[in-house]
XYZ file of N, CA and C in Angstrom:
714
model
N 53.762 20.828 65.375
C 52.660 20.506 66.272
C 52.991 20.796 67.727
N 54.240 21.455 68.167
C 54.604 21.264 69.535
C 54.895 22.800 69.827
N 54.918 23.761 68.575
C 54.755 25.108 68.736
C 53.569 25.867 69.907
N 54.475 26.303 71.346
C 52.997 26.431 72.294
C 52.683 28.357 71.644
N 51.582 28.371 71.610
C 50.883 29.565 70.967
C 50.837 30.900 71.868
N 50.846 30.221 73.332
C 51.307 31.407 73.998
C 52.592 32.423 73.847
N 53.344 30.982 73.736
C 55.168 31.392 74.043
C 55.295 32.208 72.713
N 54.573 31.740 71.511
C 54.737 32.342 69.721
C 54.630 33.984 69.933
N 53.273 34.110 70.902
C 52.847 35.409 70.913
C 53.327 36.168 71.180
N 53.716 35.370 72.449
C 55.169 36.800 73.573
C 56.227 36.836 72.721
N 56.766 36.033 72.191
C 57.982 36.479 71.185
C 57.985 37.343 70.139
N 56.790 36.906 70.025
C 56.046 37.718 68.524
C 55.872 39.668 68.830
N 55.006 39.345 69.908
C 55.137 40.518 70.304
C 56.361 41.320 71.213
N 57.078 40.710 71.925
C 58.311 41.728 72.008
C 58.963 41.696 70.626
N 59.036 41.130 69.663
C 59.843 41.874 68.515
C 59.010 42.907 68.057
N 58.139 42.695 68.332
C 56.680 44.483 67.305
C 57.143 45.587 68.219
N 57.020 45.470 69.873
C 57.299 46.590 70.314
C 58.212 47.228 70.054
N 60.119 46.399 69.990
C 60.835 46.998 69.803
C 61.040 47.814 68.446
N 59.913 47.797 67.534
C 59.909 48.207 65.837
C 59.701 49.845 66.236
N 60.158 50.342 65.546
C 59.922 51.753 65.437
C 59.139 52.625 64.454
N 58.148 51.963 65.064
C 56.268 51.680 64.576
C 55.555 52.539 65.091
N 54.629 53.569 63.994
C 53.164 54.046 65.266
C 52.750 53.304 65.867
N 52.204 53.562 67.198
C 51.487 52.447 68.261
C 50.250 52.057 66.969
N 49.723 52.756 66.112
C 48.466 52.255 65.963
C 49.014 50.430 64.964
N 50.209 51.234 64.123
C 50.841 50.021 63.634
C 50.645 48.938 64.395
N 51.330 49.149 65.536
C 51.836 47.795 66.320
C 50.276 47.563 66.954
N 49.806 47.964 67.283
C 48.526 46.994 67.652
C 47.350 46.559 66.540
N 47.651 47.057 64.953
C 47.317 46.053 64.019
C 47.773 44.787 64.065
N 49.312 45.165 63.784
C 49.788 43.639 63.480
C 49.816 42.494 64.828
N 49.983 43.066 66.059
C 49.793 42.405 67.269
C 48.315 41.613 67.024
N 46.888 42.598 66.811
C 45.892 42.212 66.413
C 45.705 40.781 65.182
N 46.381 41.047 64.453
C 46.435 39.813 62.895
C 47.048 38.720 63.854
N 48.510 38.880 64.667
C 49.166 37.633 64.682
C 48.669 37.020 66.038
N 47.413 37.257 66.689
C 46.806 37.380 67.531
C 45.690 35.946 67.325
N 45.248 36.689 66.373
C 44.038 35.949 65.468
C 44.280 34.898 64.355
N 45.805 34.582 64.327
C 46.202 34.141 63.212
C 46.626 32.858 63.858
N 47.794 32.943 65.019
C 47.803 32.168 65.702
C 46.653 31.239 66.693
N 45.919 31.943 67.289
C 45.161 31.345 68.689
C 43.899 30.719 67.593
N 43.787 31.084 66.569
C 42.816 30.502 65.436
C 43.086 28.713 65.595
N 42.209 28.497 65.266
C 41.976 26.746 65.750
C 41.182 26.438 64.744
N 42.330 26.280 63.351
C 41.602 25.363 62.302
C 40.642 24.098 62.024
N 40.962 23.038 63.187
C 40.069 22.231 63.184
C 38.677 22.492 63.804
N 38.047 23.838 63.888
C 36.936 23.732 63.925
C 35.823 24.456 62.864
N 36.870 24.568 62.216
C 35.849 25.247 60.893
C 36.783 24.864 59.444
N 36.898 23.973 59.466
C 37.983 22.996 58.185
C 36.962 22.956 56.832
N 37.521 22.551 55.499
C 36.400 22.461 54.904
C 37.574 21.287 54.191
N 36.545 20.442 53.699
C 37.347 18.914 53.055
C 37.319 19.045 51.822
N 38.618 19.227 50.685
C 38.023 19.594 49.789
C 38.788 18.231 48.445
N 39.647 17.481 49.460
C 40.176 16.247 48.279
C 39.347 14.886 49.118
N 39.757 13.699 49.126
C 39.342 12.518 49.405
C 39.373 12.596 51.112
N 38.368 12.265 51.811
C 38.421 12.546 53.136
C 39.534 11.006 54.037
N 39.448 9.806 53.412
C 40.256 8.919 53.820
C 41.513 8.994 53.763
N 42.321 9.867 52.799
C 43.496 10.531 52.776
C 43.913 11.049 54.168
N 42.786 11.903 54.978
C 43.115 11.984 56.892
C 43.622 10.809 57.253
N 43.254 9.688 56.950
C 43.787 8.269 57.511
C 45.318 8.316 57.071
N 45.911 8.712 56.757
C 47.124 8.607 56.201
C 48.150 9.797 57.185
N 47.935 10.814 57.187
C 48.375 11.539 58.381
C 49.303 11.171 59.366
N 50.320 10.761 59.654
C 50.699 10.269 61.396
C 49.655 11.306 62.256
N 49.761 10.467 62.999
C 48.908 11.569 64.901
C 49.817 12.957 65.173
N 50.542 12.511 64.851
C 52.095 13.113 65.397
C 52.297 14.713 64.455
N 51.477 14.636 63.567
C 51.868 15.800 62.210
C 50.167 16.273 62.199
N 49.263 15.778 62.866
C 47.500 15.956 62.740
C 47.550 17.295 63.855
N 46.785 18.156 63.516
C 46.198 19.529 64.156
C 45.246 18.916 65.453
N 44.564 17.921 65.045
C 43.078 16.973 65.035
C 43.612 16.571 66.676
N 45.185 15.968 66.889
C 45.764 15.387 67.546
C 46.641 16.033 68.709
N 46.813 17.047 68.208
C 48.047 18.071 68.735
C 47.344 18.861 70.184
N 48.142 19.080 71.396
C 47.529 19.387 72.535
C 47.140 20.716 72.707
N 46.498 21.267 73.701
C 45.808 22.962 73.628
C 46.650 23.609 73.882
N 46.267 24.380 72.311
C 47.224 25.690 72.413
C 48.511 25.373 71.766
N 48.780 24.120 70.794
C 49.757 24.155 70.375
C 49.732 23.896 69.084
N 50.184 23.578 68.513
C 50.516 23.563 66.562
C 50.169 24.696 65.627
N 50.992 24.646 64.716
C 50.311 25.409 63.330
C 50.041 24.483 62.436
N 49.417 25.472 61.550
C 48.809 24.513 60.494
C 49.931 24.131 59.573
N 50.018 23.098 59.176
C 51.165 23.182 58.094
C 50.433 23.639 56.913
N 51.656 24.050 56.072
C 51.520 24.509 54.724
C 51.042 25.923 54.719
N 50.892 26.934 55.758
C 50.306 28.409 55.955
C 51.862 28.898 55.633
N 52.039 29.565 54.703
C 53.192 30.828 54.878
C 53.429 31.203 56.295
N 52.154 31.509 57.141
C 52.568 32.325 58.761
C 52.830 31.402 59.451
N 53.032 30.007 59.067
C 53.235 29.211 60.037
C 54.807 28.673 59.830
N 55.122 28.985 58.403
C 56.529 28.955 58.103
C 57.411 30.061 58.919
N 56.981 31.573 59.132
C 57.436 32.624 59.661
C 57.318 32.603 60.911
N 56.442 31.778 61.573
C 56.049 31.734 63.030
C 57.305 30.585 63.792
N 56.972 29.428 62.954
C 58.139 28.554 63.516
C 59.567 29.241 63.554
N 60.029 29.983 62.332
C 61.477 30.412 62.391
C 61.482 31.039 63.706
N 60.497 32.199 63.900
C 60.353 33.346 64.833
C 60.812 32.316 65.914
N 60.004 31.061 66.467
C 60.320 30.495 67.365
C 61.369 30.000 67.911
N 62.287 29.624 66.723
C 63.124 28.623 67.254
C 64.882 29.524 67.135
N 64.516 30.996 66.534
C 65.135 32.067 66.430
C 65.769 32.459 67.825
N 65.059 31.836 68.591
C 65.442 32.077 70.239
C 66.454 30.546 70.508
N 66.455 29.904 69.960
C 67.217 28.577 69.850
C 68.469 29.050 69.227
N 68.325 29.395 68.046
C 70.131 30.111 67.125
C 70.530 31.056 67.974
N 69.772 31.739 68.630
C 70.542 33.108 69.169
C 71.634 32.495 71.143
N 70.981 31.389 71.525
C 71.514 30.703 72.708
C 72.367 30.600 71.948
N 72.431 28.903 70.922
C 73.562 28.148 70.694
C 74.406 29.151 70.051
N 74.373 30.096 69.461
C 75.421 31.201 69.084
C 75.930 31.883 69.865
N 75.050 32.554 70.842
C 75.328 33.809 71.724
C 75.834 33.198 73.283
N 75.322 32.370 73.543
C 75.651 31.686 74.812
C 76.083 30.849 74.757
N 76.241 29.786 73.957
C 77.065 28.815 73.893
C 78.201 28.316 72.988
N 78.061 29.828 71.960
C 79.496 30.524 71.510
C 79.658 29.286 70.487
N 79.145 28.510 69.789
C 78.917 27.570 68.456
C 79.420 28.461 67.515
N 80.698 28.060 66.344
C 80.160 28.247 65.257
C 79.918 27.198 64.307
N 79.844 26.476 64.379
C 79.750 25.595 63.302
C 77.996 24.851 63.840
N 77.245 25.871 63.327
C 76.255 25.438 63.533
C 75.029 25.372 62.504
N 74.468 24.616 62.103
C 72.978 24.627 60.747
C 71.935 24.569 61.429
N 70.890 25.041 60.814
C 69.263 24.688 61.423
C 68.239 25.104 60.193
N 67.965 24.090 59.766
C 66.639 24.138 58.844
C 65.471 23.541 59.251
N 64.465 24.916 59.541
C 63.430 24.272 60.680
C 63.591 23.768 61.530
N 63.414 22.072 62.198
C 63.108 21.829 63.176
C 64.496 20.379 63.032
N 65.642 20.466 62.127
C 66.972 19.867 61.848
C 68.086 20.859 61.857
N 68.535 20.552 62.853
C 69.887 21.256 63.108
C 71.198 20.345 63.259
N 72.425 20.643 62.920
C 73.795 20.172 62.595
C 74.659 21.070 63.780
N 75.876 20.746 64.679
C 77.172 20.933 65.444
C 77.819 20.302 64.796
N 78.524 20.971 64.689
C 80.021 20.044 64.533
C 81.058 20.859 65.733
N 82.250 20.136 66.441
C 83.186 20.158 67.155
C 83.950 19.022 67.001
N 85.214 19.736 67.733
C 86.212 18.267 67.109
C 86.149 17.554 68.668
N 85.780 18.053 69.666
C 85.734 17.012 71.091
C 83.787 16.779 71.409
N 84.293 15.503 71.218
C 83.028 14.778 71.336
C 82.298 14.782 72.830
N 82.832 15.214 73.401
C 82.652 15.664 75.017
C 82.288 16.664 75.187
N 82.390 17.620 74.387
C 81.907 19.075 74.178
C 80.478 19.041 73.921
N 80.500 18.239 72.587
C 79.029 17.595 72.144
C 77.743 17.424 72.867
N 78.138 16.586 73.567
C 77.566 16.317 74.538
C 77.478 16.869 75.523
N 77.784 18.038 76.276
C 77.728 18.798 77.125
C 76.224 20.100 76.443
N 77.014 20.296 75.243
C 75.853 21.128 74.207
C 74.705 20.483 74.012
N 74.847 19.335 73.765
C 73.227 18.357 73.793
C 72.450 18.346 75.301
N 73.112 18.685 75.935
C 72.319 18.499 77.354
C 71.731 19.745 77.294
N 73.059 20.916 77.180
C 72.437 22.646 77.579
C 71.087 22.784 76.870
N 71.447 22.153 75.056
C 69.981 23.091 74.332
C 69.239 22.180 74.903
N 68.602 20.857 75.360
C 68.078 20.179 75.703
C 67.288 21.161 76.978
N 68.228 21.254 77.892
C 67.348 22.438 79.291
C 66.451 23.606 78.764
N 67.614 23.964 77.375
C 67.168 25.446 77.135
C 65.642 25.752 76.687
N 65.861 24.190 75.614
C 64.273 23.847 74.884
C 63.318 24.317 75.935
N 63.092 22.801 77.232
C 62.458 22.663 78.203
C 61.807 23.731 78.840
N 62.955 24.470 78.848
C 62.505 25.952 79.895
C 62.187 27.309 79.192
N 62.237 27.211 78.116
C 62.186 28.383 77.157
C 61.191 27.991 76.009
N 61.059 27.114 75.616
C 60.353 27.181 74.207
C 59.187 25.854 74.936
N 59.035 25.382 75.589
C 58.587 23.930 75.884
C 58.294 22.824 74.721
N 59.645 23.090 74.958
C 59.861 21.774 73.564
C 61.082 20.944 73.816
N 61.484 19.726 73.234
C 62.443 18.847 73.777
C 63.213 18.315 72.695
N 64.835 17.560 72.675
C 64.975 17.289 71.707
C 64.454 16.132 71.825
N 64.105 14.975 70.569
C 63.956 14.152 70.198
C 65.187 13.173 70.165
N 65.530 12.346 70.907
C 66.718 11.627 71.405
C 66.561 10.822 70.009
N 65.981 10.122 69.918
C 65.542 8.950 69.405
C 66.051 9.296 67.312
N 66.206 10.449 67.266
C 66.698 11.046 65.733
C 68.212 11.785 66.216
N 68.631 11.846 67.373
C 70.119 12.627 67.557
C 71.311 11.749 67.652
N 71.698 12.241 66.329
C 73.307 11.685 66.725
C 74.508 12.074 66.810
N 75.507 11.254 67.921
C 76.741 11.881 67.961
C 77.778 10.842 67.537
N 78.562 12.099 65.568
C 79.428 10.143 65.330
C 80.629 11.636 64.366
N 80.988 10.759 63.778
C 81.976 11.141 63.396
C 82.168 11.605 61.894
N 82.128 12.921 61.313
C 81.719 13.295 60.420
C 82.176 12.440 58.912
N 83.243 11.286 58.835
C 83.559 10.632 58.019
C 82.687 9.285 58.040
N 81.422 9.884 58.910
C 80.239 8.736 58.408
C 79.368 9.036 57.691
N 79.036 10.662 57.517
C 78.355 11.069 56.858
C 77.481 11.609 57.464
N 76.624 12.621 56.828
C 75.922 13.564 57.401
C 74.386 13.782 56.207
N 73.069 12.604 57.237
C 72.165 12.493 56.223
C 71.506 13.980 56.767
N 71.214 14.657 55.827
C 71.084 16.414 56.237
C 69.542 16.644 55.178
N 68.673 17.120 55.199
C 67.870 18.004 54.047
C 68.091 16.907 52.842
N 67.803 15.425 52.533
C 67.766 15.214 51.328
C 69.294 14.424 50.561
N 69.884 15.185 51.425
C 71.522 14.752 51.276
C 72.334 14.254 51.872
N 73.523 12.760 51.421
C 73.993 12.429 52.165
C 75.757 13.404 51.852
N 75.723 13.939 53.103
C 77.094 14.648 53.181
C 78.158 13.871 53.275
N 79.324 14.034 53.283
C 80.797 13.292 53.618
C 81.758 14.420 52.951
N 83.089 14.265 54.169
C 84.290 15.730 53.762
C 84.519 14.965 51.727
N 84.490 15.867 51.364
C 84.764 16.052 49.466
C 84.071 15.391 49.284
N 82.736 14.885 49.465
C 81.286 15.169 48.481
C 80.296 14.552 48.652
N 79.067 15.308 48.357
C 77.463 15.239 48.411
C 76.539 14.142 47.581
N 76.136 13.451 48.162
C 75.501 12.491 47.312
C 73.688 12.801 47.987
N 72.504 12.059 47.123
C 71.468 12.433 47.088
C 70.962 11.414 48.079
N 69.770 11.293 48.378
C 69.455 10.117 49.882
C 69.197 9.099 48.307
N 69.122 8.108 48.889
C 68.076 6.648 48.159
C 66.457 6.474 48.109
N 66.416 7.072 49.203
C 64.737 7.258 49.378
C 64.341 8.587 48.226
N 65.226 9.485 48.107
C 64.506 10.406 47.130
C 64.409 10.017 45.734
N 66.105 9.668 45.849
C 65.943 8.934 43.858
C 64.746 8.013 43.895
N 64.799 6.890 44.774
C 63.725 6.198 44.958
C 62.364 7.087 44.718
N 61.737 7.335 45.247
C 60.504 8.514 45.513
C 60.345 9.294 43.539
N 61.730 9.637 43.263
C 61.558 10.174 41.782
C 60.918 9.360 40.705
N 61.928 8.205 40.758
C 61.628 6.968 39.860
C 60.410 6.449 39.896
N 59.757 6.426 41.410
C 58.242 5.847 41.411
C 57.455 6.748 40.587
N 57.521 8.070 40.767
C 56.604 9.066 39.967
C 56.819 9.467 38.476
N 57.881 8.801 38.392
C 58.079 8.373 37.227
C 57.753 7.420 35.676
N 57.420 6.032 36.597
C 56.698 4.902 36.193
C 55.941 4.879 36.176
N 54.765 5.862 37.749
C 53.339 5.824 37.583
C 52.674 7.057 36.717
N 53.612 7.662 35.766
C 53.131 9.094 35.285
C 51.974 8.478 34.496
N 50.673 9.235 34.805
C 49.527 9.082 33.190
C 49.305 10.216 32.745
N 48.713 10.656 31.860
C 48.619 11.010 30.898
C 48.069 12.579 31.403
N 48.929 13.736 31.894
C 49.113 14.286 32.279
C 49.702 15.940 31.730
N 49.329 17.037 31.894
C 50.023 18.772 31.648
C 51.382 18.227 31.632
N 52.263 18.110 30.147
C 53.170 18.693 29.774
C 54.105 19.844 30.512
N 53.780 20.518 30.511
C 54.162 21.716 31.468
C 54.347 20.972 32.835
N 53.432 20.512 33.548
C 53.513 19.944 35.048
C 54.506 19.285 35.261
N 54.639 17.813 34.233
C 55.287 16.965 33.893
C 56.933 17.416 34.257
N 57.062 18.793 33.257
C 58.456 19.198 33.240
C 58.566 19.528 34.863
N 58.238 20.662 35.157
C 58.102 21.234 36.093
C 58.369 19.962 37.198
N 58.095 18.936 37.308
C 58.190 17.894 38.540
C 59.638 17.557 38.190
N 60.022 17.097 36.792
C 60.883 17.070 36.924
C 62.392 17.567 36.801
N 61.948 18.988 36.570
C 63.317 20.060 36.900
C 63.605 20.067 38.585
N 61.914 20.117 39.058
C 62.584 20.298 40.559
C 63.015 19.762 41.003
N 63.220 17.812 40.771
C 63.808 16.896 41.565
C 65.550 17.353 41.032
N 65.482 17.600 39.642
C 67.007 17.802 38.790
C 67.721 19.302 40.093
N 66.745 19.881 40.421
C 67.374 21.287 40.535
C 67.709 20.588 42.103
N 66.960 19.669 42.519
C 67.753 19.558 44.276
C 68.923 18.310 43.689
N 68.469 17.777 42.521
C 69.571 16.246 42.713
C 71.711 17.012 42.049
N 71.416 18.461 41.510
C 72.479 19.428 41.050
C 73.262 19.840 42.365
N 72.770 20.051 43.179
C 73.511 20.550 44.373
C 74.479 19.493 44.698
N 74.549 18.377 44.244
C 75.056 16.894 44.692
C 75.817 16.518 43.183
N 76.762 15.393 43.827
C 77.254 14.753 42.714
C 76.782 13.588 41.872
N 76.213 14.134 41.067
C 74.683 13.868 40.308
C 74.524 13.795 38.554
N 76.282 13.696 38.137
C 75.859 14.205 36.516
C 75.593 12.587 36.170
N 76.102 11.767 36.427
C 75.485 10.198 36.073
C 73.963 9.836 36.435
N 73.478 10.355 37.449
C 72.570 10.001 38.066
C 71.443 10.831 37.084
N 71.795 11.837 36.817
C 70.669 12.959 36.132
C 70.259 12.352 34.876
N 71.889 11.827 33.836
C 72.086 11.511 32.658
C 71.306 9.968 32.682
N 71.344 9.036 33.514
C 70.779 7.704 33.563
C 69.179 7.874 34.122
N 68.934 8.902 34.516
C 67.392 9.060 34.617
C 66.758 8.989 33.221
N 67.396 10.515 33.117
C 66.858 10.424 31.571
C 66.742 9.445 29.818
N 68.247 9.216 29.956
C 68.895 7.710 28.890
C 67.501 6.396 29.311
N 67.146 6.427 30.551
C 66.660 5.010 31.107
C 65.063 5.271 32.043
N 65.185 6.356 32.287
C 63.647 5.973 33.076
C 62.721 7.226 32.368
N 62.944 7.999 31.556
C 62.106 8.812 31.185
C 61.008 7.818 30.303
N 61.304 7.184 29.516
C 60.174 6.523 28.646
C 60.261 7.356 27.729
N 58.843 7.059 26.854
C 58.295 8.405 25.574
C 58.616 9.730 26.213
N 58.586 10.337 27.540
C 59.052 11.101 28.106
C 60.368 11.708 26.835
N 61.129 11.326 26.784
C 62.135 11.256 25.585
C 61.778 11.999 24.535
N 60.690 11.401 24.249
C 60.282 12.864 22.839
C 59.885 13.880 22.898
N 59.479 14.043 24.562
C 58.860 15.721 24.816
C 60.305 16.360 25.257
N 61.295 15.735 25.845
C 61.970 16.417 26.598
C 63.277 16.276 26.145
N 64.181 17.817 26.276
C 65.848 17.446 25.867
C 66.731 18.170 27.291
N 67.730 17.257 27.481
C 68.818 17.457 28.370
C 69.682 18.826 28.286
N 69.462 20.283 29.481
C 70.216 21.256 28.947
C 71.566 21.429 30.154
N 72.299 21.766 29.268
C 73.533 21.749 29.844
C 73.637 20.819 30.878
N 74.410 19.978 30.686
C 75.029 18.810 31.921
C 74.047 17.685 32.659
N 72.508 17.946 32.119
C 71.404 17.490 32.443
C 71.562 18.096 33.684
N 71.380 19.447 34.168
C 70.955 20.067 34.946
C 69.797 20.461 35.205
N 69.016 20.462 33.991
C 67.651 20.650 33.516
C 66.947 19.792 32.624
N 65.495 19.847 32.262
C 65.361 19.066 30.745
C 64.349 20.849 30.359
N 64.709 20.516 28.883
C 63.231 21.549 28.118
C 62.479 21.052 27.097
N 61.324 21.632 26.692
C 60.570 20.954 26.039
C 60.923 20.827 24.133
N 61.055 19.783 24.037
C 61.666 19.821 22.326
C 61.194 20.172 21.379
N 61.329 20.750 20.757
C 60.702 21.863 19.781
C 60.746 21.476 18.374
């Protein structure tokens, strides 16, 4: 929501010029990401699930809410490609100018690590200016922390620590609820929900956790479904 649409464009468009593109090329696609961006969904929306569900929204994540000239829509593919584009000018500082390597960024969560905590903090100030003056965007103090990597590192879903990955509580949590409230529901879907929680809870140290889902919270679930290899997966029983 804090993506400004001007700044998207100019970025957008010095990467087209430098392409080694017919001009007519580059002023198509200049044209699409033109119209794609400065487009202002909330005025031609169409409602197509429960309209009180808007009540549920934070302000903070609403199009409805967001100031002129700024947000994408969530859930657009171009708005997935637009944000990277954006913040692509963010990896290329903390790499190129401020000479980081130990650096992550998924979307709008990024990870440093250094072993002087003074350093840290010198880097939290720079990207902090850099945001301000370059992207007009800020960090969020109030979610940044500076501690010590043998506390752990809640990252994408996962709680990190040096020799090993465990899953958050809120997600197992979040699984188990959709679990209990399953009705009577596509087979197929069913699986499908729950390979994908199996396929993020695998990246982690997870073979108890996978095996006690299934032994204990699947239900009749049990007769549609069998455990493959290591309960990495379930498939349908035949």
């Amino acid at each position: 929501m804090a993506i400004d649409h001007n700044i998207l464009y100019s970025l957008f468009e010095k990467s087209v010029l430098k392409q080694n593109k017919p001009q007519q090329w580059k002023n198509d696609i200049l044209w699409l990401a033109k119209t794609i961006i400065f487009h202002k969904p909330i005025n031609d929306y169409i409602i197509k699930g429960n309209p009180l569900l808007f009540n549920l929204i934070p302000l903070r994540k609403s199009l409805f809410y967001s100031p002129e000239d700024k947000g994408l829509p969530i859930g657009n593919h171009s708005s997935q490609f637009f944000a990277n584009l954006y913040l692509n000018e963010l990896d290329q500082f903390i790499k190129r100018e401020l000479k980081c390597k130990s650096y992550i960024r998924y979307v709008d969560d990024f990870i440093l690590l250094d072993k002087n905590k003074e350093r840290l903090k010198y880097l939290e100030n720079k990207i902090d200016v850099f945001l301000k003056r370059n992207l007009n965007l800020e960090l969020n103090f109030n979610k940044t922390k500076l501690q010590s990597v043998n506390k752990g590192l809640d990252f994408l879903g996962y709680f990190i620590k040096p020799g090993y990955t465990l899953v958050r509580k809120k997600v197992v949590s979040r699984f188990k609820n959709k679990l209990h409230s399953l009705k009577e529901e596509n087979t197929l879907k069913i699986l499908a929900m729950i390979n994908s929680y199996f396929g993020h809870f695998k990246h982690a140290f997870t073979f108890n956790l996978r095996k006690n889902i299934y032994e204990k919270h699947l239900g009749e679930l049990k007769n549609k479904f069998l455990p493959k290899c290591d309960y990495y997966s379930l498939q349908i029983q035949k």
